JSON list of C-alpha atoms in Angstrom, two decimals:
[
{"chain": "A", "resi": 196, "resn": "VAL", "atom": "CA", "xyz": [-1.93, -3.37, -6.15]},
{"chain": "A", "resi": 197, "resn": "GLN", "atom": "CA", "xyz": [-2.62, -3.69, -9.86]},
{"chain": "A", "resi": 198, "resn": "ALA", "atom": "CA", "xyz": [-4.45, -6.67, -11.34]},
{"chain": "A", "resi": 199, "resn": "ASP", "atom": "CA", "xyz": [-3.69, -7.85, -14.86]},
{"chain": "A", "resi": 200, "resn": "GLY", "atom": "CA", "xyz": [-5.64, -10.60, -16.60]},
{"chain": "A", "resi": 201, "resn": "THR", "atom": "CA", "xyz": [-8.41, -11.02, -19.10]},
{"chain": "A", "resi": 202, "resn": "ASP", "atom": "CA", "xyz": [-9.93, -14.03, -17.38]},
{"chain": "A", "resi": 203, "resn": "GLY", "atom": "CA", "xyz": [-11.32, -13.49, -13.88]},
{"chain": "A", "resi": 204, "resn": "ASN", "atom": "CA", "xyz": [-10.12, -16.83, -12.59]},
{"chain": "A", "resi": 205, "resn": "CYS", "atom": "CA", "xyz": [-6.49, -16.28, -13.66]},
{"chain": "A", "resi": 206, "resn": "VAL", "atom": "CA", "xyz": [-5.05, -12.95, -12.54]},
{"chain": "A", "resi": 207, "resn": "THR", "atom": "CA", "xyz": [-1.59, -11.50, -11.89]},
{"chain": "A", "resi": 208, "resn": "PHE", "atom": "CA", "xyz": [-1.53, -8.99, -9.06]},
{"chain": "A", "resi": 209, "resn": "VAL", "atom": "CA", "xyz": [1.38, -6.54, -8.98]},
{"chain": "A", "resi": 210, "resn": "LEU", "atom": "CA", "xyz": [2.34, -5.74, -5.39]},
{"chain": "A", "resi": 211, "resn": "HIS", "atom": "CA", "xyz": [4.49, -2.63, -5.09]},
{"chain": "A", "resi": 212, "resn": "ASP", "atom": "CA", "xyz": [7.07, -2.12, -2.32]},
{"chain": "A", "resi": 213, "resn": "GLU", "atom": "CA", "xyz": [6.99, -5.82, -1.39]},
{"chain": "A", "resi": 214, "resn": "ASP", "atom": "CA", "xyz": [9.43, -8.74, -1.55]},
{"chain": "A", "resi": 215, "resn": "HIS", "atom": "CA", "xyz": [9.79, -12.41, -0.59]},
{"chain": "A", "resi": 216, "resn": "THR", "atom": "CA", "xyz": [8.66, -11.72, 2.98]},
{"chain": "A", "resi": 217, "resn": "LEU", "atom": "CA", "xyz": [5.06, -11.11, 1.92]},
{"chain": "A", "resi": 218, "resn": "GLY", "atom": "CA", "xyz": [5.20, -13.12, -1.29]},
{"chain": "A", "resi": 219, "resn": "ASN", "atom": "CA", "xyz": [6.07, -16.48, 0.22]},
{"chain": "A", "resi": 220, "resn": "ALA", "atom": "CA", "xyz": [3.78, -16.14, 3.25]},
{"chain": "A", "resi": 221, "resn": "LEU", "atom": "CA", "xyz": [0.84, -15.03, 1.09]},
{"chain": "A", "resi": 222, "resn": "ARG", "atom": "CA", "xyz": [1.49, -17.81, -1.43]},
{"chain": "A", "resi": 223, "resn": "TYR", "atom": "CA", "xyz": [1.32, -20.36, 1.40]},
{"chain": "A", "resi": 224, "resn": "MET", "atom": "CA", "xyz": [-1.98, -18.95, 2.71]},
{"chain": "A", "resi": 225, "resn": "VAL", "atom": "CA", "xyz": [-3.60, -18.79, -0.75]},
{"chain": "A", "resi": 226, "resn": "MET", "atom": "CA", "xyz": [-2.52, -22.34, -1.64]},
{"chain": "A", "resi": 227, "resn": "LYS", "atom": "CA", "xyz": [-4.38, -23.67, 1.41]},
{"chain": "A", "resi": 228, "resn": "ASN", "atom": "CA", "xyz": [-7.61, -22.85, -0.46]},
{"chain": "A", "resi": 229, "resn": "PRO", "atom": "CA", "xyz": [-8.80, -26.01, -2.30]},
{"chain": "A", "resi": 230, "resn": "ASP", "atom": "CA", "xyz": [-10.35, -23.87, -5.07]},
{"chain": "A", "resi": 231, "resn": "VAL", "atom": "CA", "xyz": [-6.91, -22.54, -6.07]},
{"chain": "A", "resi": 232, "resn": "GLU", "atom": "CA", "xyz": [-5.28, -24.48, -8.88]},
{"chain": "A", "resi": 233, "resn": "PHE", "atom": "CA", "xyz": [-2.05, -22.44, -9.09]},
{"chain": "A", "resi": 234, "resn": "CYS", "atom": "CA", "xyz": [-0.46, -19.71, -7.02]},
{"chain": "A", "resi": 235, "resn": "GLY", "atom": "CA", "xyz": [3.03, -18.31, -7.40]},
{"chain": "A", "resi": 236, "resn": "TYR", "atom": "CA", "xyz": [5.02, -15.14, -7.36]},
{"chain": "A", "resi": 237, "resn": "CYS", "atom": "CA", "xyz": [8.22, -13.74, -8.77]},
{"chain": "A", "resi": 238, "resn": "ILE", "atom": "CA", "xyz": [10.39, -10.74, -8.10]},
{"chain": "A", "resi": 239, "resn": "THR", "atom": "CA", "xyz": [10.48, -8.70, -11.29]},
{"chain": "A", "resi": 240, "resn": "HIS", "atom": "CA", "xyz": [14.09, -7.54, -10.83]},
{"chain": "A", "resi": 241, "resn": "PRO", "atom": "CA", "xyz": [16.42, -7.32, -7.82]},
{"chain": "A", "resi": 242, "resn": "SER", "atom": "CA", "xyz": [16.58, -3.53, -8.10]},
{"chain": "A", "resi": 243, "resn": "GLU", "atom": "CA", "xyz": [12.76, -3.17, -8.14]},
{"chain": "A", "resi": 244, "resn": "SER", "atom": "CA", "xyz": [10.69, -3.60, -5.00]},
{"chain": "A", "resi": 245, "resn": "LYS", "atom": "CA", "xyz": [7.62, -5.25, -6.51]},
{"chain": "A", "resi": 246, "resn": "ILE", "atom": "CA", "xyz": [6.38, -8.75, -7.06]},
{"chain": "A", "resi": 247, "resn": "ASN", "atom": "CA", "xyz": [4.07, -10.35, -9.60]},
{"chain": "A", "resi": 248, "resn": "PHE", "atom": "CA", "xyz": [1.64, -12.58, -7.71]},
{"chain": "A", "resi": 249, "resn": "ARG", "atom": "CA", "xyz": [-0.38, -14.94, -9.91]},
{"chain": "A", "resi": 250, "resn": "ILE", "atom": "CA", "xyz": [-3.48, -16.88, -8.89]},
{"chain": "A", "resi": 251, "resn": "GLN", "atom": "CA", "xyz": [-5.45, -19.33, -11.00]},
{"chain": "A", "resi": 252, "resn": "THR", "atom": "CA", "xyz": [-8.63, -20.84, -9.59]},
{"chain": "A", "resi": 253, "resn": "ARG", "atom": "CA", "xyz": [-10.71, -23.85, -10.52]},
{"chain": "A", "resi": 254, "resn": "GLY", "atom": "CA", "xyz": [-14.13, -23.18, -12.00]},
{"chain": "A", "resi": 255, "resn": "ALA", "atom": "CA", "xyz": [-15.88, -19.83, -11.82]},
{"chain": "A", "resi": 256, "resn": "LEU", "atom": "CA", "xyz": [-14.36, -18.50, -8.58]},
{"chain": "A", "resi": 257, "resn": "PRO", "atom": "CA", "xyz": [-12.75, -15.11, -9.30]},
{"chain": "A", "resi": 258, "resn": "ALA", "atom": "CA", "xyz": [-9.05, -15.03, -8.39]},
{"chain": "A", "resi": 259, "resn": "VAL", "atom": "CA", "xyz": [-9.54, -11.90, -6.29]},
{"chain": "A", "resi": 260, "resn": "GLU", "atom": "CA", "xyz": [-11.53, -13.91, -3.71]},
{"chain": "A", "resi": 261, "resn": "PRO", "atom": "CA", "xyz": [-8.72, -16.26, -2.60]},
{"chain": "A", "resi": 262, "resn": "PHE", "atom": "CA", "xyz": [-6.34, -13.27, -2.82]},
{"chain": "A", "resi": 263, "resn": "ARG", "atom": "CA", "xyz": [-8.46, -11.32, -0.31]},
{"chain": "A", "resi": 264, "resn": "LYS", "atom": "CA", "xyz": [-8.98, -14.39, 1.87]},
{"chain": "A", "resi": 265, "resn": "GLY", "atom": "CA", "xyz": [-5.24, -15.10, 1.88]},
{"chain": "A", "resi": 266, "resn": "LEU", "atom": "CA", "xyz": [-4.45, -11.53, 2.94]},
{"chain": "A", "resi": 267, "resn": "ASN", "atom": "CA", "xyz": [-7.10, -11.63, 5.70]},
{"chain": "A", "resi": 268, "resn": "ASP", "atom": "CA", "xyz": [-5.92, -15.04, 6.94]},
{"chain": "A", "resi": 269, "resn": "LEU", "atom": "CA", "xyz": [-2.30, -13.85, 6.96]},
{"chain": "A", "resi": 270, "resn": "MET", "atom": "CA", "xyz": [-3.27, -10.75, 8.94]},
{"chain": "A", "resi": 271, "resn": "GLY", "atom": "CA", "xyz": [-5.07, -13.02, 11.43]},
{"chain": "A", "resi": 272, "resn": "VAL", "atom": "CA", "xyz": [-2.01, -15.22, 11.86]},
{"chain": "A", "resi": 273, "resn": "CYS", "atom": "CA", "xyz": [0.23, -12.18, 12.34]},
{"chain": "A", "resi": 274, "resn": "GLN", "atom": "CA", "xyz": [-2.17, -10.72, 14.91]},
{"chain": "A", "resi": 275, "resn": "HIS", "atom": "CA", "xyz": [-2.21, -14.03, 16.80]},
{"chain": "A", "resi": 276, "resn": "VAL", "atom": "CA", "xyz": [1.60, -14.12, 16.88]},
{"chain": "A", "resi": 277, "resn": "LEU", "atom": "CA", "xyz": [1.75, -10.51, 18.09]},
{"chain": "A", "resi": 278, "resn": "ASN", "atom": "CA", "xyz": [-0.87, -11.14, 20.81]},
{"chain": "A", "resi": 279, "resn": "THR", "atom": "CA", "xyz": [0.94, -14.27, 22.00]},
{"chain": "A", "resi": 280, "resn": "PHE", "atom": "CA", "xyz": [4.25, -12.41, 22.10]},
{"chain": "A", "resi": 281, "resn": "GLU", "atom": "CA", "xyz": [2.76, -9.52, 24.06]},
{"chain": "A", "resi": 282, "resn": "VAL", "atom": "CA", "xyz": [1.12, -11.88, 26.59]},
{"chain": "A", "resi": 283, "resn": "ARG", "atom": "CA", "xyz": [4.40, -13.77, 27.12]},
{"chain": "A", "resi": 284, "resn": "LEU", "atom": "CA", "xyz": [6.32, -10.51, 27.42]},
{"chain": "A", "resi": 285, "resn": "PHE", "atom": "CA", "xyz": [3.84, -9.20, 29.99]},
{"chain": "A", "resi": 286, "resn": "LEU", "atom": "CA", "xyz": [3.96, -12.44, 32.02]},
{"chain": "A", "resi": 287, "resn": "LYS", "atom": "CA", "xyz": [7.77, -12.45, 31.99]},
{"chain": "A", "resi": 288, "resn": "SER", "atom": "CA", "xyz": [8.02, -8.84, 33.17]},
{"chain": "A", "resi": 289, "resn": "SER", "atom": "CA", "xyz": [5.50, -9.33, 35.99]}
]
């Protein structure tokens, strides 16, 4: 991950080896934060596997904070889905 931006509350993160799968899910999680004014991403080019992920916050909150929170929240959701799947799979096979 690279971060480009002169202002701490408006930063573009470059995520390498990623695509719409992470971009859209992460955008959804970050936008749930009321301190985020704008969040969006774009694929730089179809032949490149990287996305530009931009976050702009309200006030003095650094953009890296909702970025980290979004990633952590997304990991939590994914872990919950995996745990639920494994429990259902175990119950079905028993």
